Coordinates of C-alpha atoms in Angstrom, one line a residue:
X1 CA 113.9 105.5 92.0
X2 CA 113.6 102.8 89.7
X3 CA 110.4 100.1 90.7
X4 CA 109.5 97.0 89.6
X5 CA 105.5 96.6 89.1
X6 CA 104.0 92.6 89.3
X7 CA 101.2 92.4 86.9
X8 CA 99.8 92.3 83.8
X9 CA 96.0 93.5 83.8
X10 CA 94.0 96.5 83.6
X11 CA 94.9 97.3 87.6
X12 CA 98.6 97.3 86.6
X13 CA 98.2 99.5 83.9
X14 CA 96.5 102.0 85.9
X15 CA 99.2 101.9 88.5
X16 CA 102.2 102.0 86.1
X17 CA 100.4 105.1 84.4
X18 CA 100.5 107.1 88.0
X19 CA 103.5 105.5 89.0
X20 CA 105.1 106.8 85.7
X21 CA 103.9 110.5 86.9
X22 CA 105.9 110.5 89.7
X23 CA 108.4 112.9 90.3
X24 CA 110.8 110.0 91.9
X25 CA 110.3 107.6 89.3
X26 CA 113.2 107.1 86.9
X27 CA 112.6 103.2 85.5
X28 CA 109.2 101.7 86.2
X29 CA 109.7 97.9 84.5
X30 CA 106.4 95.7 84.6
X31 CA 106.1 91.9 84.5
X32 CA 105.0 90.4 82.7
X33 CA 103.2 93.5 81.6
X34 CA 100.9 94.5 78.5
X35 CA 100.7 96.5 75.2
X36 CA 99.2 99.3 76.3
X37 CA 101.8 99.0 79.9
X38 CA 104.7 98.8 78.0
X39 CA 103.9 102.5 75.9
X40 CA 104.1 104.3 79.5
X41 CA 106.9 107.0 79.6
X42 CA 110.0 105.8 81.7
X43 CA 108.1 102.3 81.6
X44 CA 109.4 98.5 80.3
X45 CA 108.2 95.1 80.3
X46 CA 109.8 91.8 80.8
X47 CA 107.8 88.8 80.4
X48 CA 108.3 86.9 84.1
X49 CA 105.3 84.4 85.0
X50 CA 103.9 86.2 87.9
X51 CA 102.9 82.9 89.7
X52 CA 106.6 81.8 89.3
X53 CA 107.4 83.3 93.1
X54 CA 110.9 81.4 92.3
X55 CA 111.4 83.8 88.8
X56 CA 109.9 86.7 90.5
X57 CA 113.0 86.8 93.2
X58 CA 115.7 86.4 90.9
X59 CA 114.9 88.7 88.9
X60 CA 114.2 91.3 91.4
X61 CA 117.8 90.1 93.0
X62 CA 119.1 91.0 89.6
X63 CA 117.1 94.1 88.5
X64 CA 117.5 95.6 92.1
X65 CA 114.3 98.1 92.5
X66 CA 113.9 100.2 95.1
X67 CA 110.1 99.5 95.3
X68 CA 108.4 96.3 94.0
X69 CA 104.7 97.3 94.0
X70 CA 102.5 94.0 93.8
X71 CA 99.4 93.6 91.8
X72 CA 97.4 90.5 91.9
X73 CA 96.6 88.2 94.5
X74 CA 98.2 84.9 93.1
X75 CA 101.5 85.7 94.0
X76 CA 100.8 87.6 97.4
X77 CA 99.3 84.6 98.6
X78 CA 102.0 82.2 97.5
X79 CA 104.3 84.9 99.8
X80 CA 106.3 86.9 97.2
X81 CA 106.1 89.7 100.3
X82 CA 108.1 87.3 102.4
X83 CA 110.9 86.5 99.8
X84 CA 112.0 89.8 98.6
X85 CA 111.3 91.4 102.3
X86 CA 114.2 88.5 103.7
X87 CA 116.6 90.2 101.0
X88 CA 115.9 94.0 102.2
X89 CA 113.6 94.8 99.3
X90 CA 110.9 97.0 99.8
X91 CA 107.4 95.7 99.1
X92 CA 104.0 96.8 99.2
X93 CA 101.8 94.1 99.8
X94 CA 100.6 92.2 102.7
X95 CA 102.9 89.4 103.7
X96 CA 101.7 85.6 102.8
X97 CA 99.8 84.7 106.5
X98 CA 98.1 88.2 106.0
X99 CA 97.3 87.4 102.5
X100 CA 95.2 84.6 103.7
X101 CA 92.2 87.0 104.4
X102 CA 92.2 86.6 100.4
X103 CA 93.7 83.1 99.4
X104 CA 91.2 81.6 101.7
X105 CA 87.8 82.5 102.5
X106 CA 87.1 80.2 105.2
X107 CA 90.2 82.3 107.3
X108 CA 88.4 85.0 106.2
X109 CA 85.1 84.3 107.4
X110 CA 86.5 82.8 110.8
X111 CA 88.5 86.4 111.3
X112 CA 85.4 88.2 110.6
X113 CA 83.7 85.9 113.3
X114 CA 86.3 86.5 116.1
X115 CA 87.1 90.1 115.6
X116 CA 82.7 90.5 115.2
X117 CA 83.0 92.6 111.8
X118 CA 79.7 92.5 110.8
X119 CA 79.4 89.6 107.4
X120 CA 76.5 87.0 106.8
X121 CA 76.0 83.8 108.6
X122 CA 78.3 81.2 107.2
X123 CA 79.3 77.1 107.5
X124 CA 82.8 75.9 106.2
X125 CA 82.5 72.1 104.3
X126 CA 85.2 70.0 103.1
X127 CA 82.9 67.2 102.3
X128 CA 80.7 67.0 99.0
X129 CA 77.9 65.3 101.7
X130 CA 77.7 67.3 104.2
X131 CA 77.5 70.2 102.2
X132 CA 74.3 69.0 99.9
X133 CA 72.6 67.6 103.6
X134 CA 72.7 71.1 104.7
X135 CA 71.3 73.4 102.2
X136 CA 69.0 70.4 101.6
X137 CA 67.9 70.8 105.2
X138 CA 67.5 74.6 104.9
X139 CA 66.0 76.0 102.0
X140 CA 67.0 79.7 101.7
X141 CA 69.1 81.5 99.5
X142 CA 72.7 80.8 99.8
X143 CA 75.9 81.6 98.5
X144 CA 78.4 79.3 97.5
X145 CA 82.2 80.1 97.6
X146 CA 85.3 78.0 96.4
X147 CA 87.5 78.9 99.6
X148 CA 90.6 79.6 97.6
X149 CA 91.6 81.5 94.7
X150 CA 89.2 81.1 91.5
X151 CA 90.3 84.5 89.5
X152 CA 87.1 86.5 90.8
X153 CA 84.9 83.7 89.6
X154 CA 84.6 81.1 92.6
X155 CA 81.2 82.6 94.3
X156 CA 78.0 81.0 93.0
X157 CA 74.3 82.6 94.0
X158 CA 72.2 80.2 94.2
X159 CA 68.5 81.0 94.6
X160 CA 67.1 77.5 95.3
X161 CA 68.4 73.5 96.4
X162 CA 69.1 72.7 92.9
X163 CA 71.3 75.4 92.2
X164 CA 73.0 75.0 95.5
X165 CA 73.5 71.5 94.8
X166 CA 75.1 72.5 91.1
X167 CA 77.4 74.6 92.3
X168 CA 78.8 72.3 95.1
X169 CA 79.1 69.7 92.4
X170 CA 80.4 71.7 90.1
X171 CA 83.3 72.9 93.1
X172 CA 83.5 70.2 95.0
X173 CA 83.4 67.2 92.6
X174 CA 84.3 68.4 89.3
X175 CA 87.0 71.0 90.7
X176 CA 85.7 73.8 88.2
X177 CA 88.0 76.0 90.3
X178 CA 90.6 73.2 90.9
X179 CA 92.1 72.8 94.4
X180 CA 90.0 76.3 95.4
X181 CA 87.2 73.7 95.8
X182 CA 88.8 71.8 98.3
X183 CA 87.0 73.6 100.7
X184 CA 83.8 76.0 100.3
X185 CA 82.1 78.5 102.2
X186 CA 78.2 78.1 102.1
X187 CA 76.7 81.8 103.3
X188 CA 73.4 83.5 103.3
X189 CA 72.8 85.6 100.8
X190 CA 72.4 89.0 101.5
X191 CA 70.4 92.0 99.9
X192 CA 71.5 95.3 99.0
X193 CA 73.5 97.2 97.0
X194 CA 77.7 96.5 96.7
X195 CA 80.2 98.6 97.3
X196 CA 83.9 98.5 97.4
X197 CA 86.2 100.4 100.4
X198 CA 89.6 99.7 99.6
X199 CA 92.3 100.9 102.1
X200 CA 95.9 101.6 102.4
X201 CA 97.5 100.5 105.9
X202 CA 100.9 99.8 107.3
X203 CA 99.9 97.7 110.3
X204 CA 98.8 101.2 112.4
X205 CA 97.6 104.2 110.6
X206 CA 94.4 103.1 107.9
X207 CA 94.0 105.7 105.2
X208 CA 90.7 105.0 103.0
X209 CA 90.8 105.4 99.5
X210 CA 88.2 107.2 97.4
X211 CA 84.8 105.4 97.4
X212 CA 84.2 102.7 94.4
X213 CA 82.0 100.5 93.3
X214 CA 81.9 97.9 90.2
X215 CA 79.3 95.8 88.4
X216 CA 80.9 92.0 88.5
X217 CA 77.9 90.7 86.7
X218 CA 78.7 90.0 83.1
X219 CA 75.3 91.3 81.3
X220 CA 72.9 94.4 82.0
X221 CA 70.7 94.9 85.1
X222 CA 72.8 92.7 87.1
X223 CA 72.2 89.6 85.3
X224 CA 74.2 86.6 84.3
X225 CA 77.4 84.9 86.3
X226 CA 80.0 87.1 88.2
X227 CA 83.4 88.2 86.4
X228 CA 86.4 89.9 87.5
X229 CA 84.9 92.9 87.0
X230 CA 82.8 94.5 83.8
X231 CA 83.2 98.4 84.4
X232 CA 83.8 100.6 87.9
X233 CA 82.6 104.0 88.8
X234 CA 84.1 106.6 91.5
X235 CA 83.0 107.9 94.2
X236 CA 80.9 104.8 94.4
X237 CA 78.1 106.8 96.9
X238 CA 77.9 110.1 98.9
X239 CA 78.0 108.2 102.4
X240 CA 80.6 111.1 103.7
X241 CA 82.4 111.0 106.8
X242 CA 79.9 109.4 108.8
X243 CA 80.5 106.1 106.4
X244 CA 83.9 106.7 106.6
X245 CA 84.2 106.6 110.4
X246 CA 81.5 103.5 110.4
X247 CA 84.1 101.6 107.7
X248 CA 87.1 102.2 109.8
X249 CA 85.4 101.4 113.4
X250 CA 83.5 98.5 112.8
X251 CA 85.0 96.7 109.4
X252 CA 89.4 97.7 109.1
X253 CA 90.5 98.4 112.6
X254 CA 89.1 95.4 114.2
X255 CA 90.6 93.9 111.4
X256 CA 94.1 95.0 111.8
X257 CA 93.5 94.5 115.4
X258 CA 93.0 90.5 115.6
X259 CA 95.9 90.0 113.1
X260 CA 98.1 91.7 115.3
X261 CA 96.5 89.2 118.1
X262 CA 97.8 86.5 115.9
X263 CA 101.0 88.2 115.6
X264 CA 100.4 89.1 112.2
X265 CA 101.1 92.4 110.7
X266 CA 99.1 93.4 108.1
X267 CA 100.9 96.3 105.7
X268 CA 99.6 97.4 101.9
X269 CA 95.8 97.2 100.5
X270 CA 92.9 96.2 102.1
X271 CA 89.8 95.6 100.1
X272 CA 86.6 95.4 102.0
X273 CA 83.8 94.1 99.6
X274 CA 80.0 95.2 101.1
X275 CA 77.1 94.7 100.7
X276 CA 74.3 97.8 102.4
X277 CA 71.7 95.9 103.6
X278 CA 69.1 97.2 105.6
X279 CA 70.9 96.3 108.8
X280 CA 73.8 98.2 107.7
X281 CA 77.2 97.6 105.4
X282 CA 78.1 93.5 106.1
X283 CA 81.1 92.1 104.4
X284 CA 81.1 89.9 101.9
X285 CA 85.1 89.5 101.2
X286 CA 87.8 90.7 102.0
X287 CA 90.8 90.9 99.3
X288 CA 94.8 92.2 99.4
X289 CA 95.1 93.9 96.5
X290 CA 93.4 96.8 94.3
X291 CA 90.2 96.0 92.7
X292 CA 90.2 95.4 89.0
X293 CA 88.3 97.3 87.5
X294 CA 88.3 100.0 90.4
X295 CA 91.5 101.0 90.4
X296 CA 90.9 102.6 87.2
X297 CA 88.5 105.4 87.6
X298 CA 90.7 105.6 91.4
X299 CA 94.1 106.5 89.7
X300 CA 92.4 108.8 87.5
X301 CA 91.0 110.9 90.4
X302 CA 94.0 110.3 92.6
X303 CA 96.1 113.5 92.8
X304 CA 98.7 112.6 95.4
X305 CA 102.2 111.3 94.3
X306 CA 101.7 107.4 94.3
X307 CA 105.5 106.8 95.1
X308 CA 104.9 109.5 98.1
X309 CA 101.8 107.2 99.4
X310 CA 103.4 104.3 98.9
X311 CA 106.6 104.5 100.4
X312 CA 104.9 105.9 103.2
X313 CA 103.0 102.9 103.6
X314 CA 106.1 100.6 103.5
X315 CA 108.0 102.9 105.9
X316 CA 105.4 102.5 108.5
X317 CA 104.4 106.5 107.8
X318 CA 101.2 106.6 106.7
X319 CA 100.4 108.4 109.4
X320 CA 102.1 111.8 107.7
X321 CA 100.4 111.2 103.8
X322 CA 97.4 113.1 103.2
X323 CA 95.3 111.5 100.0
X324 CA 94.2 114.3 97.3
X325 CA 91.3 113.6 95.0
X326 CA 90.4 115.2 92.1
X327 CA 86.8 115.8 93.0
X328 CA 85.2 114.8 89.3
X329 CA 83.9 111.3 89.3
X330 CA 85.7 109.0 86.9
X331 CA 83.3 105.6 85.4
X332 CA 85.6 102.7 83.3
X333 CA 83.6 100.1 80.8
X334 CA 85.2 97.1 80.8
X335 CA 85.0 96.2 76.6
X336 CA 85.9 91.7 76.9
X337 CA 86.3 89.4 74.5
X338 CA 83.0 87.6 73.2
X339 CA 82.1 84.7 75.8
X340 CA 84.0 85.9 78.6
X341 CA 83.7 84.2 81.5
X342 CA 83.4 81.6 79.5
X343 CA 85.8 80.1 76.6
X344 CA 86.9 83.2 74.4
X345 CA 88.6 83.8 71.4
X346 CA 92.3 85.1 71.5
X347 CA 94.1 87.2 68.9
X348 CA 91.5 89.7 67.3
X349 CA 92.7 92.6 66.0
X350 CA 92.0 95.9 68.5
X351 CA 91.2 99.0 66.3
X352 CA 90.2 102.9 66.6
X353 CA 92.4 103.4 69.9
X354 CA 94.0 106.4 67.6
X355 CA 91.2 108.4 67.5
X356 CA 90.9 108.9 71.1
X357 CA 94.5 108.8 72.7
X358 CA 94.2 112.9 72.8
X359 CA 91.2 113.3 74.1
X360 CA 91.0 114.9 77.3
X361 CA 90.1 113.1 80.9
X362 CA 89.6 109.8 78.7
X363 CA 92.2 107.2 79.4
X364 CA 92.0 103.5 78.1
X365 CA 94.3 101.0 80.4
X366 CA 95.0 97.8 78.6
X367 CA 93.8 94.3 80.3
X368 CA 94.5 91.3 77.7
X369 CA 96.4 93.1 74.9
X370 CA 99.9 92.2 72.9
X371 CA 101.1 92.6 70.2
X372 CA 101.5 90.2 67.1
X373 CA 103.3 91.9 63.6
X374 CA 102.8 95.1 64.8
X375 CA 99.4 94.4 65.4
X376 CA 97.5 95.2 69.0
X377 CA 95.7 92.2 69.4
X378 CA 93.7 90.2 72.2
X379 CA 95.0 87.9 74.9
X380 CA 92.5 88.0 77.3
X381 CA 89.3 87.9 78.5
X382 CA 88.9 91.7 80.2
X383 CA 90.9 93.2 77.1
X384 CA 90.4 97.0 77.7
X385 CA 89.3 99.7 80.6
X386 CA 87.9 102.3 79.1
X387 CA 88.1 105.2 81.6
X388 CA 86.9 108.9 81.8
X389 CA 86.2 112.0 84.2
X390 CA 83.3 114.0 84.1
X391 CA 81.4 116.6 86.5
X392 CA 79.0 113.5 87.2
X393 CA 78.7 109.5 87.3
X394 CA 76.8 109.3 84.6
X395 CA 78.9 112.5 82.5
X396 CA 81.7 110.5 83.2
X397 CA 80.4 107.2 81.6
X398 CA 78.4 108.8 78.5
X399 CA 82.0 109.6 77.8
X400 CA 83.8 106.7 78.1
X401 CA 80.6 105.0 76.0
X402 CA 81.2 107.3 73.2
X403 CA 85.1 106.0 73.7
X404 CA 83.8 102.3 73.4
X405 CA 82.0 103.0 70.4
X406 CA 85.3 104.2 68.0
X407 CA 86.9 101.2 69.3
X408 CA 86.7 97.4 67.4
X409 CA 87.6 93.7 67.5
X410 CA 85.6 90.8 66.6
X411 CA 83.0 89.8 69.4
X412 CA 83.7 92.4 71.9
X413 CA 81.5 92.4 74.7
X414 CA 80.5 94.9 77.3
X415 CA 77.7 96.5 79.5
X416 CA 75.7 99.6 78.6
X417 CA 74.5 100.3 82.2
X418 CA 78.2 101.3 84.0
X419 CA 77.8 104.4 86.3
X420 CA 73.8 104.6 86.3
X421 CA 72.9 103.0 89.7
X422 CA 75.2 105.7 91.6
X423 CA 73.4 107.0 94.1
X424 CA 73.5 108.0 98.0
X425 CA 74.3 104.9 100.4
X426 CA 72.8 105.3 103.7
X427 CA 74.2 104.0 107.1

């Protein structure tokens, strides 16, 4: 089977290294791909701009995969699904009215409302005005949230008026996220601890994935602005089946449910974002794709055939795939270029991954890597995953730590806390 895999981060390599593993797998080919992506056995990259739905298509007419396996969100919401499904390819990934749970979080919020999944109380503002009168006129907490796509950086805490009123100018006026800050989502903030529950479905049949959770905090103890993502852990809690059954009843099959009211058919990932308060898991987001970093420590515990579960998903067959876990918890550090998410160097030179590509249970998926001379170098902010197993959370991360220290380049940044908040999550 040969597939064609949409990407180029530390997700994508995590997926191309399972999908490599596959027993049906004879070409994986990545775009636009990574250094450490392109080393995969059976695996190729070809540098496509993944926001170029245009580029995607013909090159997929002219590759001709038998599985394109989306990635990010950027070109799910601008309805790649849609495209290569009108020429009989086979996608996974949610089509581009689906992928609006993601691309818009005012859609999202709204959905939430009328299917009565339980998420914080929320206004929607498309004027700079009318957004400063009201958190002016109540003074709590709040949350502001470019409505569109802002790269895992559009939500703002704000824990008075004048930050509230910075981030709306900072969205709404001076378009820090562009045309994501056309419109924003002003929520209260809730209290807790995160989690991630990330789902396959094909419209019916909802099979959860292995719990996760992941520190989007750039420093220590929680503290400085959000990222993408600075290290994951898995299992994320020891909720059990009781969690499970509360995850699927109250937050996905609702869901799924008012789509299909508004004749829309929702097939691939679903990523519920929560928050356990002390009223119970609420939603903070929803998103359409993997989580980055979670996928990482997830495809290292995940035992089943990826081609098997994902077929099975397209074919409208979930209902016959059983998900195997390897029952070690897995932790990834995120190790990011000095200032990320902020202005960052690019280009400095990655050393020591030698010394630990044959180490046992340790993997390290590549983020922003390439190559230049023959030299692995930086291109990106998140630059590398560092990922291991262990017979605990915290087993699990002292090893990938002891990863993170044999490996260099100039200004790397990353947390030293990954993996030691796991704990039990009650209902």
């Amino acid at each position: 089977m040969k597939v064609l895999l949409i990407g180029n981060g530390g997700r994508e390599h995590a997926l191309a290294w399972k999908l490599a593993q596959s027993r049906h797998t004879t070409e994986l080919l990545c775009v636009a791909g990574n250094a450490g992506i392109s080393k995969e056995p059976k695996t190729a990259c070809r540098h496509v701009d993944i926001e170029d739905v245009d580029a995607l298509v013909a090159f997929s007419v002219e590759w001709k995969p038998d599985l394109v396996v989306v990635g990010p969100e950027a070109p799910l919401v601008a309805g790649i699904v849609d495209r290569l499904e009108s020429l009989r390819f086979s996608v996974l990934g949610p089509n581009q009215r689906a992928s609006q749970l993601e691309g818009s979080k005012a859609f999202a919020k709204q959905m939430m409302k009328k299917a009565r999944i339980p998420t914080a109380d929320f206004e929607v503002f498309d004027k700079y005005a009318d957004a400063v009168d009201f958190v002016r006129r109540h003074k709590q907490p709040w949350v502001v949230k470019a409505d569109g796509l802002a790269a895992g950086k559009g939500v703002i805490l704000c824990n008075d008026v004048g930050q509230a009123e910075a981030a709306l100018e900072n969205v709404m006026l001076k378009k820090e996220f562009g045309d994501a800050g056309d419109l924003v989502v002003i929520e209260k903030t809730l209290l807790g601890q995160e989690l991630s529950c990330i789902a396959l479905t094909d419209g019916e049949t909802i099979r959860l994935l292995a719990s996760s959770k992941d520190h989007k905090r750039v420093f220590d103890k929680d503290k400085g602005p959000n990222t993408g993502g600075m290290g994951a852990y898995s299992p994320g809690f020891s909720g059990g089946q009781d969690f499970d059954r509360y995850v699927s009843e109250k937050i996905l099959e609702p869901l799924v449910a008012e789509l299909s009211r508004m004749d829309i058919r929702y097939q691939g990932i679903i990523y519920a974002g929560l928050m356990i308060t002390s009223d119970g898991p609420q939603v903070l987001e929803f998103n359409v794709r993997l989580g980055d970093p979670e996928t990482q420590p997830l495809m290292m515990r995940l035992r089943s055939d990826l081609i098997d579960v994902m077929t099975a998903c397209v074919q409208g067959r979930l209902h016959t795939i059983d998900l195997e876990w390897d029952p070690r918890p897995a932790a990834c550090v995120v190790m990011a270029s000095g200032g990320y998410p902020g202005t960052y160097q690019k280009g400095k030179p990655i050393h020591g991954l030698s010394k630990i590509e044959s180490l046992k249970d340790v993997k390290v998926f590549h983020a922003g890597t390439g190559m230049n001379a023959g030299q692995l170098v930086t291109t990106g902010g998140r630059v590398l995953g560092v990922t291991a197993l262990g017979n605990d959370v915290q087993q699990a991360a002292r090893k990938a730590y002891s990863c993170v220290a044999a490996i260099h380049f100039d200004n790397a940044q990353y947390r030293t806390d990954i993996g030691y908040v796991a704990g039990e999550i009650p209902l």
